[in-house]
Coordinates of C-alpha atoms in Angstrom, one line a residue:
C1 CA 0.0 0.0 0.0
R2 CA 2.8 2.4 0.9
R3 CA 4.4 1.8 -2.5
I4 CA 1.1 2.6 -4.2
V5 CA 0.8 5.8 -2.1
E6 CA 4.2 7.0 -3.1
R7 CA 3.7 6.3 -6.8
A8 CA 0.4 8.2 -6.6
G9 CA 2.2 11.3 -5.2
C10 CA 0.5 11.2 -1.8
D11 CA 2.0 11.6 1.7
A12 CA 2.8 8.1 2.7
Q13 CA 3.7 9.0 6.3
S14 CA 0.3 10.7 6.9
I15 CA -1.9 7.7 5.8
A16 CA -2.7 4.8 8.1
P17 CA -2.3 1.3 6.6
D18 CA -6.1 0.7 6.7
D19 CA -7.0 4.1 5.3
M20 CA -5.5 4.4 1.8
L21 CA -8.2 6.5 0.1
C22 CA -5.7 8.6 -1.7
A23 CA -3.9 5.6 -3.1
M24 CA -7.2 3.8 -3.9
N25 CA -8.3 6.8 -6.0
S26 CA -5.1 6.9 -8.0
P27 CA -4.8 5.7 -11.6
V28 CA -2.0 3.3 -10.5
S29 CA -4.2 1.7 -7.9
R30 CA -7.2 1.4 -10.2
F31 CA -5.1 -0.2 -12.9
A32 CA -3.6 -2.7 -10.4
Q33 CA -7.1 -3.6 -9.1
T34 CA -8.5 -4.0 -12.6
S35 CA -5.6 -6.1 -13.8
G36 CA -5.9 -8.2 -10.6
H37 CA -9.6 -8.9 -11.3
M38 CA -8.8 -9.8 -14.9
G39 CA -6.0 -12.0 -13.8
G40 CA -8.4 -13.8 -11.4
W41 CA -10.9 -14.5 -14.1
L42 CA -8.2 -15.7 -16.4
I43 CA -7.0 -18.1 -13.7
L44 CA -10.6 -19.4 -13.3
A45 CA -10.8 -19.9 -17.1
A46 CA -7.5 -21.7 -17.1
I47 CA -8.8 -24.1 -14.3
L48 CA -11.8 -24.9 -16.4
L49 CA -9.8 -25.4 -19.6
S50 CA -7.2 -27.6 -17.8
A51 CA -10.0 -29.7 -16.3
A52 CA -11.7 -30.1 -19.7
H53 CA -8.4 -31.2 -21.2
G54 CA -7.6 -33.7 -18.4
L55 CA -11.2 -35.1 -18.4
G56 CA -11.0 -35.8 -22.1
F57 CA -13.2 -33.1 -23.7
G58 CA -10.7 -32.7 -26.6
L59 CA -9.3 -29.3 -25.7
P60 CA -5.5 -28.9 -26.0
A61 CA -3.5 -28.2 -22.9
T62 CA -2.0 -25.2 -24.6
L63 CA -5.3 -23.3 -24.2
A64 CA -5.0 -23.6 -20.4
G65 CA -1.3 -22.7 -20.6
M66 CA -2.0 -19.6 -22.6
A67 CA -4.7 -18.5 -20.1
F68 CA -2.2 -19.0 -17.2
W69 CA 0.5 -17.0 -19.0
L70 CA -1.9 -14.1 -19.7
A71 CA -2.8 -14.1 -16.1
G72 CA 0.8 -14.2 -15.1
I73 CA 1.6 -11.2 -17.3
L74 CA -1.2 -9.2 -15.7
L75 CA -0.1 -10.2 -12.2
A76 CA 3.6 -9.9 -12.7
P77 CA 4.0 -6.5 -11.1
R78 CA 2.8 -8.0 -7.8
V79 CA 5.8 -10.3 -7.6
L80 CA 8.8 -8.7 -5.8
G81 CA 12.0 -9.5 -4.0
L82 CA 13.5 -13.0 -4.0
Q83 CA 10.5 -14.5 -6.0
R84 CA 11.1 -12.0 -8.8
I85 CA 14.8 -12.8 -8.9
Q86 CA 14.1 -16.6 -8.9
T87 CA 11.5 -16.2 -11.6
L88 CA 13.7 -14.1 -13.9
A89 CA 16.6 -16.5 -13.4
M90 CA 14.5 -19.5 -14.4
L91 CA 13.1 -17.7 -17.4
S92 CA 16.6 -16.7 -18.5
V93 CA 18.1 -20.1 -18.2
G94 CA 15.1 -21.9 -19.7
G95 CA 14.9 -19.4 -22.6
A96 CA 18.6 -19.9 -23.2
G97 CA 18.2 -23.7 -23.3
L98 CA 15.3 -23.4 -25.8
L99 CA 17.3 -21.0 -28.0
S100 CA 20.3 -23.3 -27.9
A101 CA 18.3 -26.3 -29.0
W102 CA 16.8 -24.2 -31.9
L103 CA 20.2 -23.0 -33.0
S104 CA 21.7 -26.5 -33.0
A105 CA 18.8 -27.7 -35.2
G106 CA 17.3 -29.5 -32.3
Q107 CA 13.7 -29.7 -31.2
P108 CA 12.9 -27.0 -28.5
Q109 CA 10.1 -28.2 -26.3
L110 CA 7.9 -25.1 -26.8
E111 CA 4.6 -26.8 -25.9
K112 CA 6.1 -28.0 -22.7
A113 CA 7.4 -24.5 -21.9
L114 CA 3.9 -23.1 -22.6
A115 CA 1.8 -25.7 -20.9
G116 CA 4.0 -28.1 -19.0
N117 CA 2.8 -27.0 -15.5
Q118 CA -0.8 -26.1 -16.4
A119 CA -2.3 -29.1 -14.6
L120 CA -0.3 -28.3 -11.5
L121 CA -1.3 -24.6 -11.5
A122 CA -5.0 -25.6 -12.1
M123 CA -4.7 -27.9 -9.0
L124 CA -3.2 -25.2 -6.8
A125 CA -5.8 -22.6 -7.9
G126 CA -8.6 -25.1 -7.6
V127 CA -7.6 -26.2 -4.1
S128 CA -7.5 -22.5 -3.0
F129 CA -11.4 -22.5 -3.2
L130 CA -11.5 -24.9 -0.3
R131 CA -10.5 -21.9 2.0
L132 CA -14.1 -20.8 1.6
V133 CA -15.5 -23.8 3.3
S134 CA -12.8 -25.5 5.5
L135 CA -11.0 -22.8 7.4
P136 CA -10.1 -23.7 11.1
S137 CA -12.1 -20.7 12.5
V138 CA -12.8 -20.2 16.2
D139 CA -14.8 -17.7 18.3
A140 CA -12.9 -14.6 19.3
D141 CA -13.7 -15.0 22.9
E142 CA -12.8 -18.7 23.1
A143 CA -10.1 -19.5 25.6
D144 CA -6.6 -20.3 24.2
P145 CA -5.3 -23.7 25.4
R146 CA -1.9 -23.9 27.1
G147 CA 0.8 -26.5 27.7
P148 CA 2.2 -29.5 26.0
K149 CA -1.2 -30.9 25.0
A150 CA -2.0 -27.6 23.3
L151 CA 1.3 -27.8 21.5
R152 CA 0.6 -31.3 20.2
R153 CA -3.0 -30.4 19.0
T154 CA -1.7 -27.2 17.3
L155 CA 1.0 -29.2 15.6
L156 CA -1.5 -31.8 14.3
G157 CA -3.9 -29.0 13.4
V158 CA -1.5 -27.0 11.3
H159 CA -0.4 -30.2 9.6
L160 CA -3.9 -31.4 8.7
F161 CA -5.4 -28.0 7.7
G162 CA -2.1 -27.0 6.0
S163 CA -2.3 -30.2 3.9
V164 CA -5.5 -28.8 2.3
I165 CA -5.5 -25.0 2.4
N166 CA -1.7 -24.7 2.3
L167 CA 0.0 -21.6 3.8
S168 CA -3.3 -20.0 4.8
A169 CA -3.3 -22.4 7.8
V170 CA 0.0 -21.1 9.1
M171 CA -1.2 -17.5 8.8
I172 CA -4.6 -18.2 10.5
L173 CA -3.1 -20.1 13.4
G174 CA -0.2 -17.7 13.7
D175 CA -2.5 -14.7 13.8
R176 CA -4.4 -16.1 16.7
Q177 CA -1.3 -17.1 18.6
S178 CA 0.3 -13.7 18.2
R179 CA -2.7 -11.5 18.8
R180 CA -1.7 -10.6 22.4
Q181 CA 2.0 -11.2 22.4
A182 CA 4.9 -11.7 20.0
M183 CA 5.2 -15.2 18.5
T184 CA 7.8 -17.3 20.3
P185 CA 10.5 -19.5 18.6
L186 CA 8.7 -22.5 20.0
Q187 CA 5.4 -21.5 18.4
A188 CA 7.2 -20.7 15.1
S189 CA 8.9 -24.2 15.1
V190 CA 5.6 -25.9 15.6
L191 CA 4.0 -24.1 12.7
S192 CA 7.1 -24.6 10.5
R193 CA 7.5 -28.3 11.0
G194 CA 3.8 -29.2 11.1
F195 CA 3.1 -27.5 7.9
S196 CA 6.2 -28.6 5.9
L197 CA 5.7 -32.3 6.8
A198 CA 2.5 -32.3 4.8
A199 CA 4.6 -32.1 1.7
H200 CA 5.4 -35.8 2.1
W201 CA 1.9 -37.0 1.3
S202 CA -0.8 -34.5 0.7
P203 CA -2.4 -34.6 -2.8
F204 CA -3.5 -31.0 -2.3
F205 CA 0.0 -29.7 -1.6
A206 CA 2.1 -27.9 -4.2
A207 CA 4.9 -30.4 -3.6
M208 CA 2.8 -33.3 -4.7
G209 CA 1.8 -31.5 -7.9
V210 CA 5.4 -30.7 -8.7
A211 CA 6.5 -34.2 -8.0
L212 CA 3.8 -35.8 -10.2
S213 CA 4.5 -33.2 -13.0
N214 CA 8.2 -33.8 -13.0
S215 CA 8.2 -37.6 -12.6
P216 CA 5.8 -38.8 -15.3
G217 CA 4.4 -42.2 -14.4
A218 CA 4.5 -41.7 -10.7
D219 CA 1.5 -43.0 -8.7
L220 CA -0.2 -40.8 -6.2
F221 CA -1.2 -43.7 -4.0
T222 CA 2.4 -45.0 -3.9
L223 CA 3.9 -41.6 -3.1
S224 CA 1.3 -40.9 -0.3
T225 CA 1.7 -44.4 1.1
V226 CA 5.4 -43.9 1.5
G227 CA 5.0 -40.3 2.7
L228 CA 2.4 -40.7 5.4
P229 CA 4.5 -42.8 7.7
L230 CA 7.4 -40.3 7.2
A231 CA 5.1 -37.4 8.2
A232 CA 3.7 -39.4 11.2
L233 CA 7.3 -40.0 12.4
G234 CA 8.2 -36.4 11.9
L235 CA 5.2 -35.2 13.9
A236 CA 5.9 -37.7 16.7
L237 CA 9.6 -36.6 16.8
T238 CA 8.5 -32.9 16.8
A239 CA 5.9 -33.4 19.5
W240 CA 8.4 -35.3 21.7
Q241 CA 11.3 -32.9 21.1
L242 CA 9.4 -29.6 21.4
S243 CA 7.3 -30.7 24.4
R244 CA 10.6 -31.1 26.4
R245 CA 11.7 -27.5 25.8
S246 CA 11.6 -25.1 28.7
G247 CA 8.7 -23.0 27.3
A248 CA 6.4 -25.9 26.6
R249 CA 4.5 -25.6 29.9
D250 CA 3.5 -22.0 28.9
Y251 CA 3.0 -22.8 25.2
L252 CA -0.1 -20.8 23.9
G253 CA -1.8 -23.0 21.4
Y254 CA -4.7 -22.7 18.9
P255 CA -8.2 -24.0 20.0
M256 CA -8.5 -26.6 17.2
H257 CA -11.8 -27.8 16.0
F258 CA -11.1 -30.9 13.8
G259 CA -14.7 -31.2 12.8
A260 CA -14.0 -28.8 9.9
L261 CA -11.8 -31.5 8.3
W262 CA -14.8 -33.5 7.0
I263 CA -14.8 -31.4 3.8
P264 CA -11.2 -32.1 2.8
G265 CA -11.7 -35.7 4.0
L266 CA -14.7 -36.0 1.6
L267 CA -12.7 -34.5 -1.2
A268 CA -9.9 -37.0 -0.7
C269 CA -12.4 -39.9 -0.8
L270 CA -14.0 -38.5 -4.0
V271 CA -10.6 -38.1 -5.6
L272 CA -9.6 -41.7 -4.8
L273 CA -12.9 -43.1 -6.0
A274 CA -12.7 -41.1 -9.2
H275 CA -9.2 -42.2 -9.8
Q276 CA -10.2 -45.9 -9.3
S277 CA -13.1 -45.6 -11.7
S278 CA -11.0 -43.7 -14.3
P279 CA -7.3 -44.4 -13.8
A280 CA -6.4 -42.8 -17.2
T281 CA -7.6 -39.4 -16.0
P282 CA -4.8 -37.3 -14.7
I283 CA -5.0 -37.1 -10.9
L284 CA -4.3 -33.3 -10.9
S285 CA -7.3 -32.7 -13.2
L286 CA -9.5 -34.7 -10.8
I287 CA -8.3 -32.7 -7.8
S288 CA -8.8 -29.3 -9.4
S289 CA -12.3 -30.0 -10.8
L290 CA -13.6 -31.8 -7.7
A291 CA -12.2 -29.1 -5.4
V292 CA -14.1 -26.3 -7.2
S293 CA -17.2 -28.4 -7.6
L294 CA -17.3 -29.5 -3.9
T295 CA -16.7 -25.9 -2.7
L296 CA -19.7 -24.7 -4.8
V297 CA -22.0 -27.5 -3.6
V298 CA -21.1 -26.9 0.1
L299 CA -21.6 -23.1 -0.2
L300 CA -25.0 -23.7 -1.9
L301 CA -26.1 -26.1 0.9
R302 CA -24.9 -23.7 3.6
R303 CA -26.4 -20.5 2.3
A304 CA -27.4 -20.5 -1.4
S305 CA -27.9 -16.7 -1.6
R306 CA -24.2 -16.1 -0.7
A307 CA -22.6 -18.9 -2.7
L308 CA -22.0 -17.1 -6.0
P309 CA -21.0 -13.8 -4.4
E310 CA -18.4 -15.6 -2.3
I311 CA -17.1 -17.5 -5.4
R312 CA -16.9 -14.2 -7.3
A313 CA -15.1 -12.5 -4.5
H314 CA -12.5 -15.3 -4.3
V315 CA -12.0 -15.2 -8.1
R316 CA -11.5 -11.4 -8.1
E317 CA -9.5 -11.1 -4.8
G318 CA -8.3 -14.5 -3.7
L319 CA -6.9 -16.0 -6.9
P320 CA -4.7 -13.0 -7.8
R321 CA -3.0 -13.5 -4.4
M322 CA -1.3 -16.6 -5.9
S323 CA 0.6 -14.4 -8.3
G324 CA 4.0 -15.5 -6.7
E325 CA 3.2 -19.2 -7.1
L326 CA 1.8 -18.6 -10.6
L327 CA 4.9 -16.9 -11.9
L328 CA 7.2 -19.3 -10.1
F329 CA 5.6 -22.4 -11.6
L330 CA 5.3 -20.9 -15.1
A331 CA 9.0 -20.1 -15.0
A332 CA 9.8 -23.6 -13.7
G333 CA 8.0 -25.0 -16.7
V334 CA 10.2 -23.0 -19.0
L335 CA 13.3 -24.0 -17.1
A336 CA 12.5 -27.7 -17.3
A337 CA 11.7 -27.4 -21.0
G338 CA 14.8 -25.4 -21.7
I339 CA 17.2 -27.8 -19.9
G340 CA 15.5 -30.8 -21.5
S341 CA 15.8 -29.3 -24.9
A342 CA 19.4 -28.3 -24.5
V343 CA 20.4 -31.7 -23.1
Q344 CA 18.5 -33.6 -25.9
G345 CA 19.9 -31.3 -28.6
A346 CA 23.5 -31.7 -27.4
G347 CA 23.1 -35.5 -26.9
W348 CA 24.7 -35.1 -23.4
T349 CA 23.9 -37.5 -20.6
L350 CA 24.9 -38.0 -17.0
D351 CA 27.7 -40.5 -16.6
L352 CA 25.4 -42.9 -14.7
E353 CA 24.4 -46.4 -15.7
A354 CA 21.2 -46.3 -13.5
F355 CA 19.5 -44.1 -11.0
G356 CA 18.8 -45.9 -7.7
A357 CA 18.4 -45.2 -4.0
T358 CA 22.1 -44.1 -3.5
E359 CA 21.9 -41.6 -6.3
A360 CA 18.5 -40.4 -5.1
S361 CA 19.9 -39.9 -1.6
L362 CA 22.8 -37.8 -2.9
L363 CA 20.3 -35.8 -5.0
L364 CA 18.2 -35.3 -1.9
L365 CA 21.1 -34.0 0.2
L366 CA 22.1 -31.7 -2.7
M367 CA 18.6 -30.2 -3.1
V368 CA 18.2 -29.6 0.6
G369 CA 21.6 -27.9 0.8
L370 CA 20.6 -25.7 -2.1
S371 CA 17.4 -24.8 -0.3
V372 CA 19.4 -23.6 2.7
I373 CA 21.1 -20.9 0.5
G374 CA 17.8 -19.8 -1.1
V375 CA 17.3 -22.0 -4.1
H376 CA 13.5 -22.9 -4.2
P377 CA 12.8 -26.6 -4.4
V378 CA 10.8 -26.1 -7.6
I379 CA 14.0 -24.8 -9.3
S380 CA 16.0 -27.9 -8.1
I381 CA 13.2 -30.2 -9.2
A382 CA 12.8 -28.7 -12.6
T383 CA 16.6 -28.8 -13.2
A384 CA 16.8 -32.4 -12.0
H385 CA 13.9 -33.4 -14.2
G386 CA 15.6 -31.9 -17.3
L387 CA 18.9 -33.8 -16.5
L388 CA 17.5 -37.1 -15.3
S389 CA 14.8 -37.7 -18.0
P390 CA 17.2 -39.5 -20.4
L391 CA 18.0 -42.0 -17.6
A392 CA 14.3 -42.9 -17.2
P393 CA 14.6 -43.4 -13.4
D394 CA 11.9 -45.2 -11.5
P395 CA 9.2 -42.5 -11.4
N396 CA 8.0 -43.3 -7.9
L397 CA 11.5 -43.3 -6.5
I398 CA 12.3 -39.9 -8.0
G399 CA 8.8 -38.6 -7.0
I400 CA 9.4 -39.6 -3.4
T401 CA 12.8 -37.9 -3.5
Y402 CA 11.3 -34.7 -4.7
L403 CA 8.7 -34.7 -1.9
M404 CA 11.4 -35.4 0.7
A405 CA 13.5 -32.5 -0.7
W406 CA 10.6 -30.1 -0.5
A407 CA 9.6 -31.1 3.0
Q408 CA 13.1 -30.8 4.5
G409 CA 14.2 -27.8 2.4
V410 CA 11.1 -25.7 3.4
S411 CA 11.6 -26.4 7.1
I412 CA 15.3 -25.6 7.3
S413 CA 15.7 -22.8 4.7
P414 CA 15.6 -19.2 6.2
L415 CA 14.7 -18.1 2.6
S416 CA 11.7 -20.4 2.1
G417 CA 8.4 -18.7 1.2
M418 CA 6.8 -19.9 4.5
H419 CA 9.6 -18.5 6.7
L420 CA 9.7 -15.2 4.8
A421 CA 6.0 -14.9 5.1
M422 CA 6.3 -15.6 8.9
Q423 CA 8.9 -12.9 9.1
G424 CA 6.7 -10.3 7.4
R425 CA 3.6 -11.3 9.3
F426 CA 4.9 -12.1 12.8
G427 CA 8.3 -10.5 13.0
I428 CA 10.2 -13.9 13.3
D429 CA 13.8 -13.8 12.2
P430 CA 13.9 -16.5 9.5
R431 CA 17.6 -17.2 10.2
G432 CA 16.5 -18.7 13.5
F433 CA 15.0 -21.7 11.8
L434 CA 18.5 -22.9 10.9
R435 CA 19.1 -23.3 14.7
W436 CA 15.6 -24.4 15.7
N437 CA 15.2 -27.1 13.0
R438 CA 18.7 -28.3 12.3
V439 CA 18.7 -31.4 14.5
Y440 CA 15.2 -32.3 13.4
T441 CA 16.2 -31.9 9.7
L442 CA 19.3 -34.1 10.1
F443 CA 17.2 -36.8 11.7
M444 CA 14.6 -36.6 8.9
L445 CA 17.3 -36.8 6.3
V446 CA 18.8 -39.9 7.8
L447 CA 15.3 -41.4 8.0
D448 CA 14.6 -40.4 4.3
V449 CA 17.8 -42.0 3.1
G450 CA 16.8 -45.2 4.9
V451 CA 13.3 -45.1 3.4
L452 CA 14.7 -44.6 -0.1
H453 CA 16.8 -47.7 0.2
L454 CA 13.9 -49.7 1.7
Y455 CA 11.6 -48.6 -1.1
Q456 CA 14.2 -49.7 -3.7
A457 CA 14.6 -53.1 -2.0
W458 CA 10.8 -53.5 -1.8
S459 CA 10.1 -52.4 -5.4
G460 CA 12.9 -54.5 -6.7
W461 CA 11.6 -57.5 -4.8
A462 CA 8.0 -56.8 -6.0

């Protein structure tokens, strides 16, 4: 808001954050609002086009890709800081790879660059509608629970709600916990670990969409079956470790109401049933179409007169807020296509006879290490996909590795989107997560390496 005020020529120091009338009346602000609304409607159109393509209505994936790109262009001014740098870097490297393939008389993967991540983006945007019907809300005057039991319930709550509504869960729980006093490192650790562990298994998490998109042939049920025990062990370790800290007795938790989870639970059952009845239909298309449909049905049943206005408001205001994710994943599609095109055109391959659990473990450690210095997991995954595709690794093994890298990278990196959001919202120093989560992350990495080798032994035996 302050940036809009200054560009409009108003006195930024004299205007309160919640009273930006001068800025709201400026041409800059009106244009930003209009472009945001248009971007939201384009994202909705892309969801529908992507679902129609995935469900077999004969529409090409490029239509959905084009709609996402148009929305991305309109919403690009909203993306600032590290996300802008990462996006531009991926676009530059990917564009260079496509150009290199074209100049060497190769086959640049232009369609993949345009629409490679359209199903993933449709899933993320579709799942965002669930926030309208499954938020973990509480009464303002409800007492806040305290102590180790409250810590464990908050940990489980942010994990379960975060697995469906993503980062919104962290913000909602964090707002409540910090309304009367500053958020403590213990509270921040609970939110960070509980949320990031959902990357191991949740079909509604960005990590799963990225893993499925970059490991063609991977099976959602297999990835979730391996990831759920890992997440459960991570939650148990976190509950045990954090409950023993000195501030656990005074821990101020969130008054969780788990009854709100019936909606995402129903959605998960519907997705699995639909996948069983139509296994050829892409799982991401099932999730995106069912998430939007279920949200609309629940809103109509709750209060029919408010259903369409709430949907409209989410399209105009809610969907444009995913501008950072939108640009990041569009750029990741270009990066993967560019690297794949350049590698294919040059005939270059990794000096590996096969890609097994040992290689996957080394890749996992490398990707988590890169996350610590600020390289987003989606960049590492897109790069790995471009390099590993010629080797045709076991898609489930590589998908599990991607999920592990996302879960551990997000929880330890001071530059992850979650930790930067917590810094901006709650004043938490993101560098602290390197200290607070390092032992936990090392334990999880050891566990991950063991699971990768166990999976290889089991799948080889099977």
